[in-house]
XYZ file of C-alpha atoms in Angstrom:
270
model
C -77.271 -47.405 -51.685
C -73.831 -46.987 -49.966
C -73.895 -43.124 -50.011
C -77.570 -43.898 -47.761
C -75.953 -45.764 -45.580
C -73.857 -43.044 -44.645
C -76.045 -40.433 -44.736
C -78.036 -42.694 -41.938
C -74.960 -42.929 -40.225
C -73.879 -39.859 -39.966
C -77.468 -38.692 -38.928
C -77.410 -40.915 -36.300
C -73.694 -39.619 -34.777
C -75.041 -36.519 -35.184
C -78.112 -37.177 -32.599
C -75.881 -39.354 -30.577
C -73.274 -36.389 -29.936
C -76.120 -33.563 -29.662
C -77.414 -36.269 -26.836
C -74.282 -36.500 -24.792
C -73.742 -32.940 -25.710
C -76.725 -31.652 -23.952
C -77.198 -34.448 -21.147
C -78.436 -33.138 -17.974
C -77.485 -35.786 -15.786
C -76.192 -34.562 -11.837
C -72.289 -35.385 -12.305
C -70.285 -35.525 -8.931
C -66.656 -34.527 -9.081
C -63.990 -34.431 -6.624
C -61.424 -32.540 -6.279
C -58.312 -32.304 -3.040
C -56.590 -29.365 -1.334
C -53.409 -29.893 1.249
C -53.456 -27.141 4.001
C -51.333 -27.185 6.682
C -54.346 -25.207 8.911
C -55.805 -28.796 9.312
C -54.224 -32.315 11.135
C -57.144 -34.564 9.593
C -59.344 -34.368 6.448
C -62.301 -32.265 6.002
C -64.441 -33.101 3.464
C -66.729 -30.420 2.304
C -70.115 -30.631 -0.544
C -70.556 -27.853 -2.520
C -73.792 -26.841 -3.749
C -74.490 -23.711 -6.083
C -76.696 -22.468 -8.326
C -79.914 -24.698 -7.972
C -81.817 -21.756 -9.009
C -84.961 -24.181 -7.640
C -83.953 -26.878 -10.084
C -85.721 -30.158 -9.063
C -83.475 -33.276 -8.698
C -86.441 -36.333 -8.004
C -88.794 -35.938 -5.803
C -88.661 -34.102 -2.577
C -85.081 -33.024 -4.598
C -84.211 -37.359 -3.346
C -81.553 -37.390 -5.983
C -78.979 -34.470 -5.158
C -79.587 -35.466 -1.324
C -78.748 -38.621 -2.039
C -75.444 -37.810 -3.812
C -74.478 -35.826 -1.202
C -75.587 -38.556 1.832
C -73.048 -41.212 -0.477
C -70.035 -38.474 -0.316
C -70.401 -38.139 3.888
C -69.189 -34.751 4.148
C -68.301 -32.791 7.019
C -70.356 -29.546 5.882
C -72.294 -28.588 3.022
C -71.530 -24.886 1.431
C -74.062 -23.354 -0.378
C -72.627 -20.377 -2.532
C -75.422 -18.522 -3.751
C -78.758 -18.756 -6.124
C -80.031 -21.955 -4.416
C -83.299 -19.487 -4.586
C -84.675 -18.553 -7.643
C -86.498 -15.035 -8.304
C -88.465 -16.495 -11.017
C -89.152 -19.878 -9.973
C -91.503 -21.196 -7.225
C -89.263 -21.988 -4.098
C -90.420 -25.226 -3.366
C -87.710 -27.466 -5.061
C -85.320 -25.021 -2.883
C -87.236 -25.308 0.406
C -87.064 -28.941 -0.160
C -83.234 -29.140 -0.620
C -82.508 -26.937 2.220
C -85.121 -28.489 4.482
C -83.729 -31.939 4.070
C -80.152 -31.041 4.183
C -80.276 -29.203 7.176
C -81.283 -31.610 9.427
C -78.676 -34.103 7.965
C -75.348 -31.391 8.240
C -73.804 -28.382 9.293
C -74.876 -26.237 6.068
C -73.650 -22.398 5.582
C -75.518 -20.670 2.617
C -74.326 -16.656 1.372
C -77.340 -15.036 -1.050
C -76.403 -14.690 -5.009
C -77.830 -12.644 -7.233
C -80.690 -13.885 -7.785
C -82.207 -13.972 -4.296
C -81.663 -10.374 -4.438
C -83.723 -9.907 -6.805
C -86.953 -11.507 -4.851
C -88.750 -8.451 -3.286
C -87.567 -9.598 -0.201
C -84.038 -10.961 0.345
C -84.236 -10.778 4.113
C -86.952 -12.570 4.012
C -85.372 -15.092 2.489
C -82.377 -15.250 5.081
C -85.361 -15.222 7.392
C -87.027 -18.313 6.039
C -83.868 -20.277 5.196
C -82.870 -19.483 9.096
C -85.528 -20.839 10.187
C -85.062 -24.493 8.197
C -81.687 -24.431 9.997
C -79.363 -23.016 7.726
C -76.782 -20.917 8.742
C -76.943 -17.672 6.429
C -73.343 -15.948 6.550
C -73.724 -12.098 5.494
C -70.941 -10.438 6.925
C -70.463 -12.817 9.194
C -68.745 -16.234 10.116
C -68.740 -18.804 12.357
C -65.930 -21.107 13.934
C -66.862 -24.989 13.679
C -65.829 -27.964 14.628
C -65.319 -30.252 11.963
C -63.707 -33.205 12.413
C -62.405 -32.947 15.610
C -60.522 -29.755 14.337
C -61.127 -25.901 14.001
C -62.868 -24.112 10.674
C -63.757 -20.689 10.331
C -66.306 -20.300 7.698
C -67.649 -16.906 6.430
C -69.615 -15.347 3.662
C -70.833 -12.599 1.941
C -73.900 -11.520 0.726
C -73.475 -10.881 -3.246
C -72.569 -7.219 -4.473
C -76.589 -7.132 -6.297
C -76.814 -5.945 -1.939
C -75.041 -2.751 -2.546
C -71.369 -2.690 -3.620
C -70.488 -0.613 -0.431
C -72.375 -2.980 1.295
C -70.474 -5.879 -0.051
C -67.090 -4.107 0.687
C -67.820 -3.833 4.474
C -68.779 -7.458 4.901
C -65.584 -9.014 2.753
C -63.439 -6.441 5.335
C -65.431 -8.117 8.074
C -64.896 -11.123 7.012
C -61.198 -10.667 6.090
C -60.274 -9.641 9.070
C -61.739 -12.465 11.251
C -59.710 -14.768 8.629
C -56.362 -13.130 9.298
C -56.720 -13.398 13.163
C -57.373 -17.001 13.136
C -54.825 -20.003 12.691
C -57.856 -22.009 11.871
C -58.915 -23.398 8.419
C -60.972 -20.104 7.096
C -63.610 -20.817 3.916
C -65.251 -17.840 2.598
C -68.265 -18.427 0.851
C -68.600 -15.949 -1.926
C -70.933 -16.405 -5.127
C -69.118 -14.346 -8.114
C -65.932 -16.308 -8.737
C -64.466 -12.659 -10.955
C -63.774 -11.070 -7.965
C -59.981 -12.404 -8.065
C -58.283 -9.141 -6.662
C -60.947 -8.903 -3.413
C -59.908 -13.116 -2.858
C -56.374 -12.997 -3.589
C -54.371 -13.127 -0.480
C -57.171 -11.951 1.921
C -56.928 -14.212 4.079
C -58.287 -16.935 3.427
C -57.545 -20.522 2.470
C -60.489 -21.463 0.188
C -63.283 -19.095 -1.599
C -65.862 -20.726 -2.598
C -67.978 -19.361 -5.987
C -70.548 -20.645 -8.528
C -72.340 -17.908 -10.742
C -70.760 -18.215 -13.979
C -72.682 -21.597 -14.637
C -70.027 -23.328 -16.343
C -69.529 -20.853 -18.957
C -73.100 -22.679 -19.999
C -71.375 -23.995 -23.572
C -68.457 -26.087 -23.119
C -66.556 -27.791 -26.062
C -63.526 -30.459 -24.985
C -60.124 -28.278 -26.292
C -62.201 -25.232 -27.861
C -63.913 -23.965 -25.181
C -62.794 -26.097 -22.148
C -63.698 -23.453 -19.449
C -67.012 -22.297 -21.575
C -68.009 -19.526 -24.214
C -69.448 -16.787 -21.547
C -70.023 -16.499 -18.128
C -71.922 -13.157 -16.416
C -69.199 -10.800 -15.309
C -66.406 -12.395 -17.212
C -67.901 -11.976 -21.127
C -66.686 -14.156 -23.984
C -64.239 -16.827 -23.046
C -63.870 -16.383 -19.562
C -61.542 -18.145 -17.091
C -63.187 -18.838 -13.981
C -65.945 -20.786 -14.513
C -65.051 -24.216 -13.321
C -62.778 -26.479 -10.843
C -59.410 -25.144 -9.471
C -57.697 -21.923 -8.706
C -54.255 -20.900 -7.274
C -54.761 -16.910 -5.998
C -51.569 -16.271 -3.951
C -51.957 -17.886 -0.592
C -55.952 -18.581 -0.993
C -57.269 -21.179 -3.190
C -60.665 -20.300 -5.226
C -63.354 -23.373 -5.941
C -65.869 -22.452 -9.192
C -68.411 -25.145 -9.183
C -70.666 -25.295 -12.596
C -73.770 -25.013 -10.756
C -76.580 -26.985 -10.705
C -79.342 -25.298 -12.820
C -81.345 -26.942 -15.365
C -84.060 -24.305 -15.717
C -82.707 -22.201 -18.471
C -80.912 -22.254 -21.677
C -79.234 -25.669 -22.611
C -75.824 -26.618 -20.849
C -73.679 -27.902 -23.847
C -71.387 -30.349 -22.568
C -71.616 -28.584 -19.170
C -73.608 -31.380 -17.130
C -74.719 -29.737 -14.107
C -72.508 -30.504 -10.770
C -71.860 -31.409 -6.909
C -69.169 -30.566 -6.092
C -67.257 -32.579 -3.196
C -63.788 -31.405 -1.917
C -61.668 -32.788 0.242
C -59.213 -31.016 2.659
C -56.224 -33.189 3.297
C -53.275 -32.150 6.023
């Protein structure tokens, strides 16, 4: 009767692990950065990866996380569009956020592969989202200068993608401003290190999609990293520029293991 009991027992730690294990729930986590570019906090949401994941209806929960944070900007890095799924959970998010905050948005990989990426710049321009390709654009935030650029993802055309991070770089190192680049594959290390920039901003490698607490704390395999790959998540110190990997947001796909999908929300700090 006894050896039952823990046969029950362990059959039900098993479910209640593979539950927590594979829970889906939108997590919010914060992280800081000190710059001496700023005199007052900027405080920044991050969204990447949405791949036209649905958060509650007319996409009422992520807003709402991000309306609770009040944040200066919102940074989209790439894949908020999905070339498999309708765009209407996407249109919704953008839509919304739009007319709530300054929001900057670079294309990932998978908006490249709709037939038409310029079309999608085109339609996300005209929800008011500034699309950074190339390009950036000096803000006010906070009473306080920012310079925030971004590139369109290498799936454009790797020489393509060189002449808009030069662009881009160069802008950044002629400014005493705070400078973000928004840039959706977090691998590119030796393009972000010392370029000029204070903060790069990435998603793409989804968390390194199975995560296991002190075995695989930054994931088992990320796309353009392999097997065990470093920069999937939080943190990094490159030289003189700080990079940000957020763990996405998508839901769509295979199972996140311990990877709970994720805004972002970082604060700036003198």
């Amino acid at each position: 009767m006894k050896g039952r009991y823990w046969k029950i027992a362990a059959a039900c730690a098993v479910v209640a692990l593979s539950t927590a294990a594979l829970w889906q729930g939108l997590q919010t986590t914060h992280y800081t950065l000190a710059s001496p570019h700023l005199k007052k906090p900027v405080r920044f949401a991050v969204v990447t990866d949405l791949h036209s994941t649905w958060y509650g209806e007319n996409q009422s929960e992520l807003v709402g996380a991000i309306e609770r944070e009040h944040p200066d900007a919102v940074l989209l890095s790439g894949d908020i569009v999905d070339d498999k799924e309708p765009r209407d959970a996407a249109k919704a998010f953008l839509e919304t956020i739009a007319q709530k905050y300054p929001t900057y948005y670079v294309l990932g990989n998978h908006e490249f592969r709709t037939p038409d990426p310029e079309e999608v710049k085109d339609w996300t321009r005209n929800l008011g989202v500034t699309v950074l390709d190339g390009t950036g654009e000096t803000v006010t935030l906070n009473d306080q200068t920012v310079l925030i650029c971004g590139t369109d993802d290498p799936a454009c055309g790797i020489a393509d993608f060189q002449n808009q991070f030069f662009a881009v770089s160069r802008m950044a190192q002629q400014t005493d401003a705070f400078t973000v680049l928004l840039s959706h594959r977090p691998e590119f290390i030796d393009w972000y290190t010392d370029a000029g920039f204070d903060l790069v901003v990435s998603g793409h490698a989804h968390g390194g999609q199975v995560r296991l607490p002190l075995v695989l704390s930054d994931g088992l395999i990320a796309p353009g990293q392999g097997l065990f790959p470093k920069y999937t998540t939080g943190l990094h110190e490159l030289g003189d520029t700080t990079l940000l990997v957020s763990r996405g947001l998508c839901r769509n796909w295979l199972p996140r293991v311990c990877n709970r999908p994720e805004l972002v929300i970082l604060d700036v700090t003198p």
